Amino acid sequence: MKEIIAIIGWIVGVQGALGLAGRLFGDGPWGLVHKWWDIPTAGYAVLLAVGAVLAFYGEQGRARARR
């Protein structure tokens, strides 16, 4: 289960990072999320943070399981 949480976390984090980078450095958000929803810049920052937390939690669980 931790592996699935880690994968979801990485995907959400990457989509948040792409959207945020596109808003800050490009002409519009990058990634797939903007095709379905209109998310403000702060929303992409939240997606990045939530994805990072989920990925960290999942990777820590995988590391504990290996020990």
mmCIF file of N, CA and C in Angstrom:
data_model
loop_
_atom_site.group_PDB
_atom_site.id
_atom_site.type_symbol
_atom_site.label_atom_id
_atom_site.label_comp_id
_atom_site.label_asym_id
_atom_site.label_seq_id
_atom_site.Cartn_x
_atom_site.Cartn_y
_atom_site.Cartn_z
ATOM 1 N N MET A 1 0.821 -1.193 0.000
ATOM 2 C CA MET A 1 0.000 0.000 0.000
ATOM 3 C C MET A 1 0.867 1.261 0.000
ATOM 4 N N LYS A 2 2.001 1.191 0.702
ATOM 5 C CA LYS A 2 2.893 2.354 0.753
ATOM 6 C C LYS A 2 3.461 2.667 -0.630
ATOM 7 N N GLU A 3 3.666 1.623 -1.454
ATOM 8 C CA GLU A 3 4.188 1.852 -2.799
ATOM 9 C C GLU A 3 3.203 2.648 -3.636
ATOM 10 N N ILE A 4 1.925 2.348 -3.496
ATOM 11 C CA ILE A 4 0.890 3.065 -4.249
ATOM 12 C C ILE A 4 0.810 4.516 -3.792
ATOM 13 N N ILE A 5 0.897 4.737 -2.492
ATOM 14 C CA ILE A 5 0.877 6.109 -1.969
ATOM 15 C C ILE A 5 2.081 6.886 -2.477
ATOM 16 N N ALA A 6 3.238 6.247 -2.533
ATOM 17 C CA ALA A 6 4.436 6.922 -3.030
ATOM 18 C C ALA A 6 4.289 7.288 -4.505
ATOM 19 N N ILE A 7 3.750 6.385 -5.306
ATOM 20 C CA ILE A 7 3.561 6.659 -6.732
ATOM 21 C C ILE A 7 2.579 7.795 -6.942
ATOM 22 N N ILE A 8 1.470 7.766 -6.214
ATOM 23 C CA ILE A 8 0.478 8.845 -6.317
ATOM 24 C C ILE A 8 1.105 10.169 -5.879
ATOM 25 N N GLY A 9 1.889 10.138 -4.823
ATOM 26 C CA GLY A 9 2.567 11.340 -4.350
ATOM 27 C C GLY A 9 3.510 11.915 -5.389
ATOM 28 N N TRP A 10 4.276 11.056 -6.044
ATOM 29 C CA TRP A 10 5.194 11.531 -7.079
ATOM 30 C C TRP A 10 4.420 12.149 -8.243
ATOM 31 N N ILE A 11 3.332 11.514 -8.658
ATOM 32 C CA ILE A 11 2.542 12.035 -9.778
ATOM 33 C C ILE A 11 1.922 13.375 -9.427
ATOM 34 N N VAL A 12 1.314 13.469 -8.249
ATOM 35 C CA VAL A 12 0.699 14.727 -7.825
ATOM 36 C C VAL A 12 1.755 15.818 -7.676
ATOM 37 N N GLY A 13 2.892 15.481 -7.102
ATOM 38 C CA GLY A 13 3.960 16.461 -6.934
ATOM 39 C C GLY A 13 4.510 16.971 -8.256
ATOM 40 N N VAL A 14 4.688 16.082 -9.208
ATOM 41 C CA VAL A 14 5.194 16.486 -10.518
ATOM 42 C C VAL A 14 4.173 17.371 -11.227
ATOM 43 N N GLN A 15 2.901 17.016 -11.150
ATOM 44 C CA GLN A 15 1.873 17.848 -11.780
ATOM 45 C C GLN A 15 1.800 19.227 -11.129
ATOM 46 N N GLY A 16 1.952 19.272 -9.812
ATOM 47 C CA GLY A 16 1.983 20.560 -9.119
ATOM 48 C C GLY A 16 3.192 21.387 -9.511
ATOM 49 N N ALA A 17 4.347 20.731 -9.623
ATOM 50 C CA ALA A 17 5.566 21.444 -10.014
ATOM 51 C C ALA A 17 5.469 21.952 -11.448
ATOM 52 N N LEU A 18 4.926 21.137 -12.344
ATOM 53 C CA LEU A 18 4.773 21.570 -13.733
ATOM 54 C C LEU A 18 3.803 22.742 -13.851
ATOM 55 N N GLY A 19 2.695 22.659 -13.147
ATOM 56 C CA GLY A 19 1.735 23.757 -13.194
ATOM 57 C C GLY A 19 2.294 25.036 -12.619
ATOM 58 N N LEU A 20 2.984 24.926 -11.508
ATOM 59 C CA LEU A 20 3.574 26.101 -10.868
ATOM 60 C C LEU A 20 4.674 26.703 -11.739
ATOM 61 N N ALA A 21 5.530 25.871 -12.294
ATOM 62 C CA ALA A 21 6.607 26.375 -13.154
ATOM 63 C C ALA A 21 6.042 27.021 -14.410
ATOM 64 N N GLY A 22 5.013 26.426 -14.970
ATOM 65 C CA GLY A 22 4.406 27.016 -16.157
ATOM 66 C C GLY A 22 3.763 28.356 -15.872
ATOM 67 N N ARG A 23 3.124 28.477 -14.719
ATOM 68 C CA ARG A 23 2.527 29.761 -14.352
ATOM 69 C C ARG A 23 3.574 30.821 -14.063
ATOM 70 N N LEU A 24 4.682 30.433 -13.424
ATOM 71 C CA LEU A 24 5.698 31.406 -13.036
ATOM 72 C C LEU A 24 6.647 31.753 -14.180
ATOM 73 N N PHE A 25 7.027 30.768 -14.996
ATOM 74 C CA PHE A 25 8.057 30.985 -16.002
ATOM 75 C C PHE A 25 7.560 30.893 -17.439
ATOM 76 N N GLY A 26 6.339 30.457 -17.640
ATOM 77 C CA GLY A 26 5.805 30.315 -18.989
ATOM 78 C C GLY A 26 4.554 31.153 -19.185
ATOM 79 N N ASP A 27 3.840 30.859 -20.235
ATOM 80 C CA ASP A 27 2.625 31.607 -20.524
ATOM 81 C C ASP A 27 1.381 30.953 -19.945
ATOM 82 N N GLY A 28 1.489 29.747 -19.432
ATOM 83 C CA GLY A 28 0.359 29.049 -18.826
ATOM 84 C C GLY A 28 0.841 27.773 -18.168
ATOM 85 N N PRO A 29 -0.007 27.117 -17.416
ATOM 86 C CA PRO A 29 0.428 25.907 -16.702
ATOM 87 C C PRO A 29 0.762 24.769 -17.659
ATOM 88 N N TRP A 30 1.709 23.931 -17.238
ATOM 89 C CA TRP A 30 2.102 22.754 -17.996
ATOM 90 C C TRP A 30 1.520 21.532 -17.297
ATOM 91 N N GLY A 31 1.612 20.397 -17.896
ATOM 92 C CA GLY A 31 1.109 19.168 -17.304
ATOM 93 C C GLY A 31 -0.298 18.867 -17.767
ATOM 94 N N LEU A 32 -0.962 17.946 -17.066
ATOM 95 C CA LEU A 32 -2.295 17.512 -17.463
ATOM 96 C C LEU A 32 -3.423 18.115 -16.646
ATOM 97 N N VAL A 33 -3.149 18.560 -15.454
ATOM 98 C CA VAL A 33 -4.212 19.004 -14.548
ATOM 99 C C VAL A 33 -4.974 20.198 -15.121
ATOM 100 N N HIS A 34 -4.274 21.101 -15.797
ATOM 101 C CA HIS A 34 -4.942 22.296 -16.321
ATOM 102 C C HIS A 34 -5.928 21.975 -17.442
ATOM 103 N N LYS A 35 -5.832 20.790 -18.019
ATOM 104 C CA LYS A 35 -6.776 20.400 -19.067
ATOM 105 C C LYS A 35 -8.153 20.047 -18.494
ATOM 106 N N TRP A 36 -8.195 19.668 -17.216
ATOM 107 C CA TRP A 36 -9.457 19.291 -16.588
ATOM 108 C C TRP A 36 -10.007 20.358 -15.654
ATOM 109 N N TRP A 37 -9.138 21.069 -14.943
ATOM 110 C CA TRP A 37 -9.572 22.065 -13.968
ATOM 111 C C TRP A 37 -8.780 23.348 -14.133
ATOM 112 N N ASP A 38 -9.393 24.456 -13.772
ATOM 113 C CA ASP A 38 -8.715 25.751 -13.761
ATOM 114 C C ASP A 38 -8.252 26.009 -12.330
ATOM 115 N N ILE A 39 -6.963 25.802 -12.090
ATOM 116 C CA ILE A 39 -6.403 25.894 -10.744
ATOM 117 C C ILE A 39 -5.554 27.154 -10.656
ATOM 118 N N PRO A 40 -5.696 27.943 -9.590
ATOM 119 C CA PRO A 40 -4.834 29.124 -9.432
ATOM 120 C C PRO A 40 -3.402 28.712 -9.081
ATOM 121 N N THR A 41 -2.508 29.669 -9.119
ATOM 122 C CA THR A 41 -1.092 29.401 -8.861
ATOM 123 C C THR A 41 -0.873 28.816 -7.467
ATOM 124 N N ALA A 42 -1.574 29.339 -6.475
ATOM 125 C CA ALA A 42 -1.433 28.804 -5.116
ATOM 126 C C ALA A 42 -1.913 27.349 -5.043
ATOM 127 N N GLY A 43 -2.879 26.995 -5.853
ATOM 128 C CA GLY A 43 -3.351 25.612 -5.894
ATOM 129 C C GLY A 43 -2.278 24.657 -6.387
ATOM 130 N N TYR A 44 -1.499 25.103 -7.375
ATOM 131 C CA TYR A 44 -0.392 24.268 -7.841
ATOM 132 C C TYR A 44 0.676 24.119 -6.769
ATOM 133 N N ALA A 45 0.892 25.160 -5.980
ATOM 134 C CA ALA A 45 1.849 25.068 -4.880
ATOM 135 C C ALA A 45 1.359 24.062 -3.837
ATOM 136 N N VAL A 46 0.055 24.050 -3.584
ATOM 137 C CA VAL A 46 -0.517 23.081 -2.640
ATOM 138 C C VAL A 46 -0.388 21.669 -3.194
ATOM 139 N N LEU A 47 -0.655 21.482 -4.489
ATOM 140 C CA LEU A 47 -0.480 20.160 -5.094
ATOM 141 C C LEU A 47 0.963 19.681 -4.974
ATOM 142 N N LEU A 48 1.898 20.579 -5.180
ATOM 143 C CA LEU A 48 3.312 20.228 -5.038
ATOM 144 C C LEU A 48 3.624 19.805 -3.607
ATOM 145 N N ALA A 49 3.131 20.540 -2.627
ATOM 146 C CA ALA A 49 3.391 20.216 -1.223
ATOM 147 C C ALA A 49 2.731 18.901 -0.815
ATOM 148 N N VAL A 50 1.480 18.704 -1.213
ATOM 149 C CA VAL A 50 0.778 17.459 -0.868
ATOM 150 C C VAL A 50 1.465 16.271 -1.530
ATOM 151 N N GLY A 51 1.869 16.435 -2.777
ATOM 152 C CA GLY A 51 2.584 15.360 -3.463
ATOM 153 C C GLY A 51 3.897 15.028 -2.790
ATOM 154 N N ALA A 52 4.610 16.046 -2.348
ATOM 155 C CA ALA A 52 5.879 15.809 -1.655
ATOM 156 C C ALA A 52 5.666 15.063 -0.341
ATOM 157 N N VAL A 53 4.635 15.438 0.395
ATOM 158 C CA VAL A 53 4.349 14.761 1.669
ATOM 159 C C VAL A 53 3.951 13.307 1.423
ATOM 160 N N LEU A 54 3.105 13.059 0.440
ATOM 161 C CA LEU A 54 2.694 11.681 0.142
ATOM 162 C C LEU A 54 3.875 10.840 -0.338
ATOM 163 N N ALA A 55 4.707 11.408 -1.193
ATOM 164 C CA ALA A 55 5.873 10.669 -1.682
ATOM 165 C C ALA A 55 6.838 10.366 -0.540
ATOM 166 N N PHE A 56 7.066 11.332 0.330
ATOM 167 C CA PHE A 56 7.957 11.119 1.469
ATOM 168 C C PHE A 56 7.405 10.027 2.391
ATOM 169 N N TYR A 57 6.103 10.085 2.664
ATOM 170 C CA TYR A 57 5.468 9.081 3.523
ATOM 171 C C TYR A 57 5.581 7.686 2.904
ATOM 172 N N GLY A 58 5.301 7.587 1.620
ATOM 173 C CA GLY A 58 5.374 6.296 0.951
ATOM 174 C C GLY A 58 6.784 5.754 0.876
ATOM 175 N N GLU A 59 7.741 6.617 0.597
ATOM 176 C CA GLU A 59 9.137 6.168 0.512
ATOM 177 C C GLU A 59 9.670 5.771 1.881
ATOM 178 N N GLN A 60 9.266 6.461 2.936
ATOM 179 C CA GLN A 60 9.690 6.076 4.292
ATOM 180 C C GLN A 60 9.111 4.713 4.657
ATOM 181 N N GLY A 61 7.883 4.453 4.273
ATOM 182 C CA GLY A 61 7.278 3.156 4.547
ATOM 183 C C GLY A 61 7.987 2.038 3.801
ATOM 184 N N ARG A 62 8.381 2.315 2.568
ATOM 185 C CA ARG A 62 9.113 1.316 1.804
ATOM 186 C C ARG A 62 10.475 1.067 2.426
ATOM 187 N N ALA A 63 11.134 2.105 2.918
ATOM 188 C CA ALA A 63 12.454 1.949 3.536
ATOM 189 C C ALA A 63 12.347 1.142 4.828
ATOM 190 N N ARG A 64 11.296 1.382 5.605
ATOM 191 C CA ARG A 64 11.102 0.614 6.842
ATOM 192 C C ARG A 64 10.803 -0.847 6.544
ATOM 193 N N ALA A 65 10.073 -1.106 5.465
ATOM 194 C CA ALA A 65 9.720 -2.468 5.118
ATOM 195 C C ALA A 65 10.956 -3.259 4.667
ATOM 196 N N ARG A 66 11.939 -2.581 4.106
ATOM 197 C CA ARG A 66 13.154 -3.260 3.651
ATOM 198 C C ARG A 66 14.044 -3.679 4.820
ATOM 199 N N ARG A 67 13.932 -3.002 5.948
ATOM 200 C CA ARG A 67 14.780 -3.329 7.107
ATOM 201 C C ARG A 67 14.321 -4.543 7.811
#
